Amino acid sequence: MTQRPALRARRPNPLSGAGLDRLSHVRADAAALAARLDDVATVVVPLWQGKVATVGMPPRLHTATVPDLHDRAWLLGEADGTTYLAVELDDDDLASVDLPDDVRWAGLREIGANLEPLHAHLGATATALATWHRTHRFCGACGAETVSDWAGFRRHCEACGREHFPRTDPAVIMRVTFDDRILLARNPGWPAGFGSVLAGFVEPGESLEDAVAREIKEEVGLSVDDIDYHSSQPWPFPSSIMLGFTAEATGDELTLDPAEVGEAGWYTREEVRDGILALPGKVSIARHLIDDWLEDEDEDDDDD
């Protein structure tokens, strides 16, 4: 297994960084944090039932005034002089929040690709934090209930003193090619006629490159060469970071793991462009890996 110099993605992935200063130095500074929370120019990204508030078409995040809820706010960061917070609302909170009549609550899978980069990144951060707080209310060491502090980026156990920080699960996602064809596959639970690239979680004690090679071997029985890094994407569904790679197979004979792969096959650029399979939505890094491969041929033609 060899490695070549890293490749760069052609375009930023949706939900990824967009000039947001996360203000990590403010989180543990009580005075600096209070100043941000009390600043009348600070705006809040509200969440409800795992969804963000949007208005307009194309959609944009609605930033609301959320009275008396700053003690529950999470500090997302600052961009262009504006401080952004996030608050997860419950049903009772909705009555106290100033929301426009045309507000629509939407999940990032649905609208993430259509949001401007800053709003998409804010939504991804807020959604990931909301999931972490809901699923880590209790200490993993002693079982006592934890409390949120550090502006939402830590949970503290007052019983045993343990500190718990947001976790992100690393997952590799990889475009596999062979002789100018791309491997597209579908999970057994996905509808027929759909195809995407392979992906899987990184195991403890495993490098990213080893995870790429292992997942490909396990799922479709291929050995690969020339593993290259492509790009990454936050994927808060519920709490992953997708680490994109490309790899070249050493052969094209497939041996599928039926528990992981329902169908898989090799496809030319012409077949993919002609819609032989439905592809992942544009919000995903999977789609960018495929689209970049389609555009590779266009660049090669221009160089001739």
mmCIF file of C-alpha atoms in Angstrom:
data_model
loop_
_atom_site.group_PDB
_atom_site.id
_atom_site.type_symbol
_atom_site.label_atom_id
_atom_site.label_comp_id
_atom_site.label_asym_id
_atom_site.label_seq_id
_atom_site.Cartn_x
_atom_site.Cartn_y
_atom_site.Cartn_z
ATOM 1 C CA MET A 1 0.000 0.000 0.000
ATOM 2 C CA THR A 2 1.628 3.236 -1.114
ATOM 3 C CA GLN A 3 0.686 6.819 -0.478
ATOM 4 C CA ARG A 4 1.029 9.828 -2.790
ATOM 5 C CA PRO A 5 1.027 13.513 -1.879
ATOM 6 C CA ALA A 6 -2.313 14.695 -0.544
ATOM 7 C CA LEU A 7 -4.947 15.992 -2.952
ATOM 8 C CA ARG A 8 -7.101 19.043 -2.348
ATOM 9 C CA ALA A 9 -10.851 19.092 -2.783
ATOM 10 C CA ARG A 10 -12.129 21.210 -5.667
ATOM 11 C CA ARG A 11 -14.591 23.091 -3.449
ATOM 12 C CA PRO A 12 -15.377 23.329 0.269
ATOM 13 C CA ASN A 13 -17.687 20.604 1.495
ATOM 14 C CA PRO A 14 -21.111 21.671 2.785
ATOM 15 C CA LEU A 15 -21.314 22.236 6.569
ATOM 16 C CA SER A 16 -17.565 22.895 6.681
ATOM 17 C CA GLY A 17 -15.623 25.899 7.964
ATOM 18 C CA ALA A 18 -16.641 29.352 6.784
ATOM 19 C CA GLY A 19 -14.628 31.932 8.687
ATOM 20 C CA LEU A 20 -16.085 31.222 12.132
ATOM 21 C CA ASP A 21 -13.825 32.050 15.076
ATOM 22 C CA ARG A 22 -14.963 29.564 17.720
ATOM 23 C CA LEU A 23 -13.732 31.759 20.587
ATOM 24 C CA SER A 24 -12.438 28.772 22.534
ATOM 25 C CA HIS A 25 -10.499 31.115 24.813
ATOM 26 C CA VAL A 26 -13.774 32.709 25.953
ATOM 27 C CA ARG A 27 -15.526 29.514 27.068
ATOM 28 C CA ALA A 28 -13.779 29.214 30.444
ATOM 29 C CA ASP A 29 -13.489 32.984 31.019
ATOM 30 C CA ALA A 30 -16.601 33.879 33.014
ATOM 31 C CA ALA A 31 -16.298 37.649 32.540
ATOM 32 C CA ALA A 32 -15.587 37.482 28.806
ATOM 33 C CA LEU A 33 -18.392 34.959 28.318
ATOM 34 C CA ALA A 34 -20.882 37.102 30.244
ATOM 35 C CA ALA A 35 -20.005 40.078 28.056
ATOM 36 C CA ARG A 36 -20.757 38.062 24.942
ATOM 37 C CA LEU A 37 -24.015 36.705 26.348
ATOM 38 C CA ASP A 38 -25.251 40.126 27.402
ATOM 39 C CA ASP A 39 -24.237 41.975 24.237
ATOM 40 C CA VAL A 40 -27.382 43.183 22.467
ATOM 41 C CA ALA A 41 -25.682 42.467 19.115
ATOM 42 C CA THR A 42 -25.283 38.762 19.955
ATOM 43 C CA VAL A 43 -27.706 36.536 18.063
ATOM 44 C CA VAL A 44 -29.051 33.087 18.812
ATOM 45 C CA VAL A 45 -29.502 30.071 16.544
ATOM 46 C CA PRO A 46 -32.525 28.236 17.996
ATOM 47 C CA LEU A 47 -32.981 24.476 17.704
ATOM 48 C CA TRP A 48 -36.081 22.441 18.384
ATOM 49 C CA GLN A 49 -36.366 18.665 18.198
ATOM 50 C CA GLY A 50 -32.987 18.472 16.447
ATOM 51 C CA LYS A 51 -33.937 20.949 13.724
ATOM 52 C CA VAL A 52 -32.904 24.531 13.002
ATOM 53 C CA ALA A 53 -35.221 27.459 12.359
ATOM 54 C CA THR A 54 -35.165 28.639 8.735
ATOM 55 C CA VAL A 55 -36.899 31.346 6.757
ATOM 56 C CA GLY A 56 -37.073 32.218 3.096
ATOM 57 C CA MET A 57 -36.288 30.358 -0.087
ATOM 58 C CA PRO A 58 -33.521 29.486 -0.594
ATOM 59 C CA PRO A 59 -33.509 28.886 3.146
ATOM 60 C CA ARG A 60 -31.381 30.786 5.624
ATOM 61 C CA LEU A 61 -31.038 30.349 9.357
ATOM 62 C CA HIS A 62 -33.358 32.473 11.433
ATOM 63 C CA THR A 63 -31.509 34.041 14.348
ATOM 64 C CA ALA A 64 -33.880 34.830 17.178
ATOM 65 C CA THR A 65 -34.070 36.827 20.371
ATOM 66 C CA VAL A 66 -34.287 34.285 23.177
ATOM 67 C CA PRO A 67 -35.059 36.034 26.471
ATOM 68 C CA ASP A 68 -33.917 34.574 29.801
ATOM 69 C CA LEU A 69 -32.318 31.537 28.196
ATOM 70 C CA HIS A 70 -28.698 32.671 28.027
ATOM 71 C CA ASP A 71 -27.797 30.437 30.956
ATOM 72 C CA ARG A 72 -28.581 27.525 28.610
ATOM 73 C CA ALA A 73 -26.811 28.972 25.572
ATOM 74 C CA TRP A 74 -23.843 27.428 23.818
ATOM 75 C CA LEU A 75 -21.230 29.745 22.354
ATOM 76 C CA LEU A 76 -20.751 28.885 18.673
ATOM 77 C CA GLY A 77 -18.288 31.658 17.833
ATOM 78 C CA GLU A 78 -17.902 34.963 16.061
ATOM 79 C CA ALA A 79 -17.987 35.916 12.386
ATOM 80 C CA ASP A 80 -17.815 39.386 10.838
ATOM 81 C CA GLY A 81 -18.111 40.996 14.278
ATOM 82 C CA THR A 82 -21.253 39.092 15.283
ATOM 83 C CA THR A 83 -21.304 36.602 18.160
ATOM 84 C CA TYR A 84 -23.459 33.521 17.608
ATOM 85 C CA LEU A 85 -25.033 31.373 20.301
ATOM 86 C CA ALA A 86 -27.255 28.311 20.071
ATOM 87 C CA VAL A 87 -30.111 27.303 22.348
ATOM 88 C CA GLU A 88 -32.123 24.100 22.199
ATOM 89 C CA LEU A 89 -35.748 24.940 22.886
ATOM 90 C CA ASP A 90 -38.445 22.762 24.362
ATOM 91 C CA ASP A 91 -42.138 23.053 23.620
ATOM 92 C CA ASP A 92 -42.698 25.479 26.509
ATOM 93 C CA ASP A 93 -39.928 27.783 25.264
ATOM 94 C CA LEU A 94 -41.568 28.335 21.890
ATOM 95 C CA ALA A 95 -44.143 30.691 23.391
ATOM 96 C CA SER A 96 -41.418 33.041 24.649
ATOM 97 C CA VAL A 97 -39.348 33.147 21.470
ATOM 98 C CA ASP A 98 -39.958 35.762 18.810
ATOM 99 C CA LEU A 99 -40.351 33.686 15.652
ATOM 100 C CA PRO A 100 -41.769 34.893 12.318
ATOM 101 C CA ASP A 101 -44.956 33.379 10.993
ATOM 102 C CA ASP A 102 -43.138 31.761 8.060
ATOM 103 C CA VAL A 103 -40.446 30.034 10.136
ATOM 104 C CA ARG A 104 -39.829 26.441 9.172
ATOM 105 C CA TRP A 105 -37.977 23.890 11.288
ATOM 106 C CA ALA A 106 -35.718 21.791 9.085
ATOM 107 C CA GLY A 107 -32.954 19.220 9.447
ATOM 108 C CA LEU A 108 -29.534 19.872 7.958
ATOM 109 C CA ARG A 109 -29.725 16.768 5.774
ATOM 110 C CA GLU A 110 -32.652 18.437 4.029
ATOM 111 C CA ILE A 111 -31.415 22.008 3.641
ATOM 112 C CA GLY A 112 -27.694 22.000 4.466
ATOM 113 C CA ALA A 113 -26.531 22.167 0.852
ATOM 114 C CA ASN A 114 -28.700 25.231 0.213
ATOM 115 C CA LEU A 115 -27.552 27.298 3.183
ATOM 116 C CA GLU A 116 -24.841 29.895 2.815
ATOM 117 C CA PRO A 117 -21.530 28.493 4.166
ATOM 118 C CA LEU A 118 -21.553 30.337 7.497
ATOM 119 C CA HIS A 119 -25.139 29.362 8.279
ATOM 120 C CA ALA A 120 -24.483 25.745 7.318
ATOM 121 C CA HIS A 121 -21.435 25.623 9.590
ATOM 122 C CA LEU A 122 -23.308 27.240 12.476
ATOM 123 C CA GLY A 123 -26.128 24.753 12.015
ATOM 124 C CA ALA A 124 -23.743 21.807 11.980
ATOM 125 C CA THR A 125 -22.027 22.922 15.179
ATOM 126 C CA ALA A 126 -25.299 23.600 16.966
ATOM 127 C CA THR A 127 -26.824 20.296 15.853
ATOM 128 C CA ALA A 128 -23.786 18.311 16.982
ATOM 129 C CA LEU A 129 -23.758 20.019 20.388
ATOM 130 C CA ALA A 130 -27.480 19.393 20.840
ATOM 131 C CA THR A 131 -27.022 15.681 20.234
ATOM 132 C CA TRP A 132 -24.059 15.472 22.598
ATOM 133 C CA HIS A 133 -25.878 17.219 25.438
ATOM 134 C CA ARG A 134 -28.954 15.001 25.026
ATOM 135 C CA THR A 135 -26.941 11.781 25.063
ATOM 136 C CA HIS A 136 -24.349 12.621 27.744
ATOM 137 C CA ARG A 137 -26.448 13.778 30.659
ATOM 138 C CA PHE A 138 -24.876 11.223 32.970
ATOM 139 C CA CYS A 139 -21.277 10.584 33.928
ATOM 140 C CA GLY A 140 -19.744 7.530 32.300
ATOM 141 C CA ALA A 141 -17.536 6.966 35.358
ATOM 142 C CA CYS A 142 -19.981 7.150 38.273
ATOM 143 C CA GLY A 143 -23.426 7.504 36.701
ATOM 144 C CA ALA A 144 -24.294 10.821 38.363
ATOM 145 C CA GLU A 145 -26.026 13.537 36.377
ATOM 146 C CA THR A 146 -23.665 16.063 34.785
ATOM 147 C CA VAL A 147 -24.084 19.798 34.279
ATOM 148 C CA SER A 148 -23.166 21.877 31.254
ATOM 149 C CA ASP A 149 -20.503 24.554 31.527
ATOM 150 C CA TRP A 150 -17.764 26.169 29.413
ATOM 151 C CA ALA A 151 -20.472 27.695 27.229
ATOM 152 C CA GLY A 152 -21.761 24.265 26.251
ATOM 153 C CA PHE A 153 -18.416 22.667 25.416
ATOM 154 C CA ARG A 154 -17.999 20.710 28.644
ATOM 155 C CA ARG A 155 -20.167 18.721 31.020
ATOM 156 C CA HIS A 156 -18.970 18.486 34.598
ATOM 157 C CA CYS A 157 -19.760 15.734 37.074
ATOM 158 C CA GLU A 158 -20.080 17.300 40.522
ATOM 159 C CA ALA A 159 -20.185 13.864 42.147
ATOM 160 C CA CYS A 160 -16.785 12.543 41.062
ATOM 161 C CA GLY A 161 -15.208 15.607 39.466
ATOM 162 C CA ARG A 162 -14.881 14.120 35.977
ATOM 163 C CA GLU A 163 -14.934 16.465 33.000
ATOM 164 C CA HIS A 164 -16.588 15.348 29.792
ATOM 165 C CA PHE A 165 -16.036 17.040 26.431
ATOM 166 C CA PRO A 166 -17.939 16.744 23.126
ATOM 167 C CA ARG A 167 -16.890 13.721 21.146
ATOM 168 C CA THR A 168 -16.724 13.322 17.386
ATOM 169 C CA ASP A 169 -16.609 9.849 15.844
ATOM 170 C CA PRO A 170 -14.113 9.620 12.950
ATOM 171 C CA ALA A 171 -15.360 7.822 9.860
ATOM 172 C CA VAL A 172 -13.517 7.274 6.588
ATOM 173 C CA ILE A 173 -15.353 7.633 3.284
ATOM 174 C CA MET A 174 -13.554 6.658 0.117
ATOM 175 C CA ARG A 175 -13.838 6.785 -3.639
ATOM 176 C CA VAL A 176 -12.445 3.585 -5.143
ATOM 177 C CA THR A 177 -11.530 3.497 -8.837
ATOM 178 C CA PHE A 178 -10.064 0.947 -11.245
ATOM 179 C CA ASP A 179 -9.179 1.476 -14.914
ATOM 180 C CA ASP A 180 -11.171 4.702 -15.206
ATOM 181 C CA ARG A 181 -14.255 3.249 -13.532
ATOM 182 C CA ILE A 182 -15.703 4.097 -10.136
ATOM 183 C CA LEU A 183 -17.055 1.669 -7.569
ATOM 184 C CA LEU A 184 -20.561 2.541 -6.396
ATOM 185 C CA ALA A 185 -22.493 0.502 -3.873
ATOM 186 C CA ARG A 186 -25.572 0.594 -1.706
ATOM 187 C CA ASN A 187 -26.320 -0.518 1.816
ATOM 188 C CA PRO A 188 -28.905 -3.340 2.006
ATOM 189 C CA GLY A 189 -31.324 -0.904 3.630
ATOM 190 C CA TRP A 190 -31.089 1.658 0.841
ATOM 191 C CA PRO A 191 -33.500 1.601 -2.137
ATOM 192 C CA ALA A 192 -32.588 -0.228 -5.314
ATOM 193 C CA GLY A 193 -31.069 1.994 -7.966
ATOM 194 C CA PHE A 194 -29.078 4.078 -5.492
ATOM 195 C CA GLY A 195 -25.282 4.148 -5.398
ATOM 196 C CA SER A 196 -22.643 5.802 -3.256
ATOM 197 C CA VAL A 197 -19.024 5.406 -2.215
ATOM 198 C CA LEU A 198 -17.911 3.167 0.642
ATOM 199 C CA ALA A 199 -17.578 4.376 4.229
ATOM 200 C CA GLY A 200 -16.992 3.067 7.730
ATOM 201 C CA PHE A 201 -15.925 4.026 11.224
ATOM 202 C CA VAL A 202 -12.302 4.113 12.329
ATOM 203 C CA GLU A 203 -11.556 1.463 14.957
ATOM 204 C CA PRO A 204 -9.533 2.072 18.146
ATOM 205 C CA GLY A 205 -5.781 1.991 17.541
ATOM 206 C CA GLU A 206 -6.194 2.263 13.754
ATOM 207 C CA SER A 207 -4.717 4.823 11.380
ATOM 208 C CA LEU A 208 -6.982 6.481 8.832
ATOM 209 C CA GLU A 209 -5.171 4.806 5.922
ATOM 210 C CA ASP A 210 -5.503 1.405 7.571
ATOM 211 C CA ALA A 211 -9.201 2.031 8.133
ATOM 212 C CA VAL A 212 -9.671 2.838 4.439
ATOM 213 C CA ALA A 213 -7.958 -0.364 3.347
ATOM 214 C CA ARG A 214 -9.769 -2.503 5.944
ATOM 215 C CA GLU A 215 -13.259 -1.184 5.166
ATOM 216 C CA ILE A 216 -12.811 -1.705 1.427
ATOM 217 C CA LYS A 217 -11.489 -5.232 1.962
ATOM 218 C CA GLU A 218 -14.292 -6.122 4.387
ATOM 219 C CA GLU A 219 -17.139 -4.710 2.332
ATOM 220 C CA VAL A 220 -16.230 -5.609 -1.252
ATOM 221 C CA GLY A 221 -13.134 -7.854 -1.010
ATOM 222 C CA LEU A 222 -10.764 -5.480 -2.814
ATOM 223 C CA SER A 223 -7.161 -4.636 -2.076
ATOM 224 C CA VAL A 224 -6.236 -1.026 -2.798
ATOM 225 C CA ASP A 225 -3.207 1.087 -3.554
ATOM 226 C CA ASP A 226 -2.481 4.837 -3.760
ATOM 227 C CA ILE A 227 -4.573 5.936 -0.790
ATOM 228 C CA ASP A 228 -4.839 9.745 -0.829
ATOM 229 C CA TYR A 229 -6.546 12.199 1.474
ATOM 230 C CA HIS A 230 -9.237 14.276 -0.232
ATOM 231 C CA SER A 231 -11.071 16.449 2.325
ATOM 232 C CA SER A 232 -13.200 16.280 5.459
ATOM 233 C CA GLN A 233 -16.726 17.210 6.468
ATOM 234 C CA PRO A 234 -18.534 17.533 9.784
ATOM 235 C CA TRP A 235 -21.484 15.153 9.767
ATOM 236 C CA PRO A 236 -23.612 15.690 12.888
ATOM 237 C CA PHE A 237 -25.930 12.726 12.214
ATOM 238 C CA PRO A 238 -25.448 12.140 15.030
ATOM 239 C CA SER A 239 -21.784 13.005 15.758
ATOM 240 C CA SER A 240 -19.276 12.102 13.049
ATOM 241 C CA ILE A 241 -16.464 13.694 11.102
ATOM 242 C CA MET A 242 -16.215 12.267 7.599
ATOM 243 C CA LEU A 243 -12.619 11.909 6.396
ATOM 244 C CA GLY A 244 -12.592 11.605 2.626
ATOM 245 C CA PHE A 245 -10.041 9.543 0.706
ATOM 246 C CA THR A 246 -9.444 8.210 -2.772
ATOM 247 C CA ALA A 247 -7.954 4.796 -3.520
ATOM 248 C CA GLU A 248 -7.069 2.743 -6.589
ATOM 249 C CA ALA A 249 -8.048 -0.931 -6.556
ATOM 250 C CA THR A 250 -5.491 -3.545 -7.585
ATOM 251 C CA GLY A 251 -8.221 -5.589 -9.291
ATOM 252 C CA ASP A 252 -11.920 -5.404 -10.078
ATOM 253 C CA GLU A 253 -13.347 -8.721 -8.816
ATOM 254 C CA LEU A 254 -15.873 -7.987 -6.070
ATOM 255 C CA THR A 255 -16.738 -10.180 -3.098
ATOM 256 C CA LEU A 256 -19.554 -8.486 -1.200
ATOM 257 C CA ASP A 257 -20.303 -8.693 2.502
ATOM 258 C CA PRO A 258 -24.100 -9.096 2.360
ATOM 259 C CA ALA A 259 -24.529 -7.598 5.818
ATOM 260 C CA GLU A 260 -22.896 -4.352 4.659
ATOM 261 C CA VAL A 261 -23.447 -4.158 0.898
ATOM 262 C CA GLY A 262 -26.629 -4.998 -0.978
ATOM 263 C CA GLU A 263 -25.242 -4.258 -4.440
ATOM 264 C CA ALA A 264 -22.001 -2.910 -5.875
ATOM 265 C CA GLY A 265 -20.563 -2.431 -9.342
ATOM 266 C CA TRP A 266 -18.090 -0.570 -11.521
ATOM 267 C CA TYR A 267 -19.362 2.370 -13.577
ATOM 268 C CA THR A 268 -17.909 4.605 -16.258
ATOM 269 C CA ARG A 269 -18.238 8.381 -16.197
ATOM 270 C CA GLU A 270 -20.713 8.217 -19.051
ATOM 271 C CA GLU A 271 -22.929 5.798 -17.129
ATOM 272 C CA VAL A 272 -22.843 7.949 -13.996
ATOM 273 C CA ARG A 273 -23.603 11.121 -15.955
ATOM 274 C CA ASP A 274 -26.476 9.348 -17.714
ATOM 275 C CA GLY A 275 -28.111 8.608 -14.377
ATOM 276 C CA ILE A 276 -27.676 4.852 -14.232
ATOM 277 C CA LEU A 277 -27.890 5.237 -10.438
ATOM 278 C CA ALA A 278 -29.358 7.819 -8.090
ATOM 279 C CA LEU A 279 -26.503 9.547 -6.272
ATOM 280 C CA PRO A 280 -26.157 10.971 -2.751
ATOM 281 C CA GLY A 281 -27.495 14.462 -2.132
ATOM 282 C CA LYS A 282 -25.271 17.486 -2.625
ATOM 283 C CA VAL A 283 -25.015 18.072 1.132
ATOM 284 C CA SER A 284 -22.700 15.072 1.492
ATOM 285 C CA ILE A 285 -18.980 14.635 0.945
ATOM 286 C CA ALA A 286 -19.908 11.398 -0.855
ATOM 287 C CA ARG A 287 -21.394 13.445 -3.672
ATOM 288 C CA HIS A 288 -18.321 15.691 -3.823
ATOM 289 C CA LEU A 289 -16.038 12.673 -4.136
ATOM 290 C CA ILE A 290 -18.113 11.458 -7.085
ATOM 291 C CA ASP A 291 -18.462 14.885 -8.712
ATOM 292 C CA ASP A 292 -14.714 15.549 -8.457
ATOM 293 C CA TRP A 293 -14.046 12.260 -10.238
ATOM 294 C CA LEU A 294 -16.468 13.208 -13.012
ATOM 295 C CA GLU A 295 -14.689 16.536 -13.421
ATOM 296 C CA ASP A 296 -11.252 14.886 -13.567
ATOM 297 C CA GLU A 297 -11.974 13.750 -17.124
ATOM 298 C CA ASP A 298 -12.950 17.277 -18.151
ATOM 299 C CA GLU A 299 -9.602 18.608 -16.885
ATOM 300 C CA ASP A 300 -7.708 15.821 -18.646
ATOM 301 C CA ASP A 301 -9.443 16.739 -21.917
ATOM 302 C CA ASP A 302 -8.498 20.397 -21.451
ATOM 303 C CA ASP A 303 -4.837 19.439 -20.991
ATOM 304 C CA ASP A 304 -4.668 17.452 -24.253
#
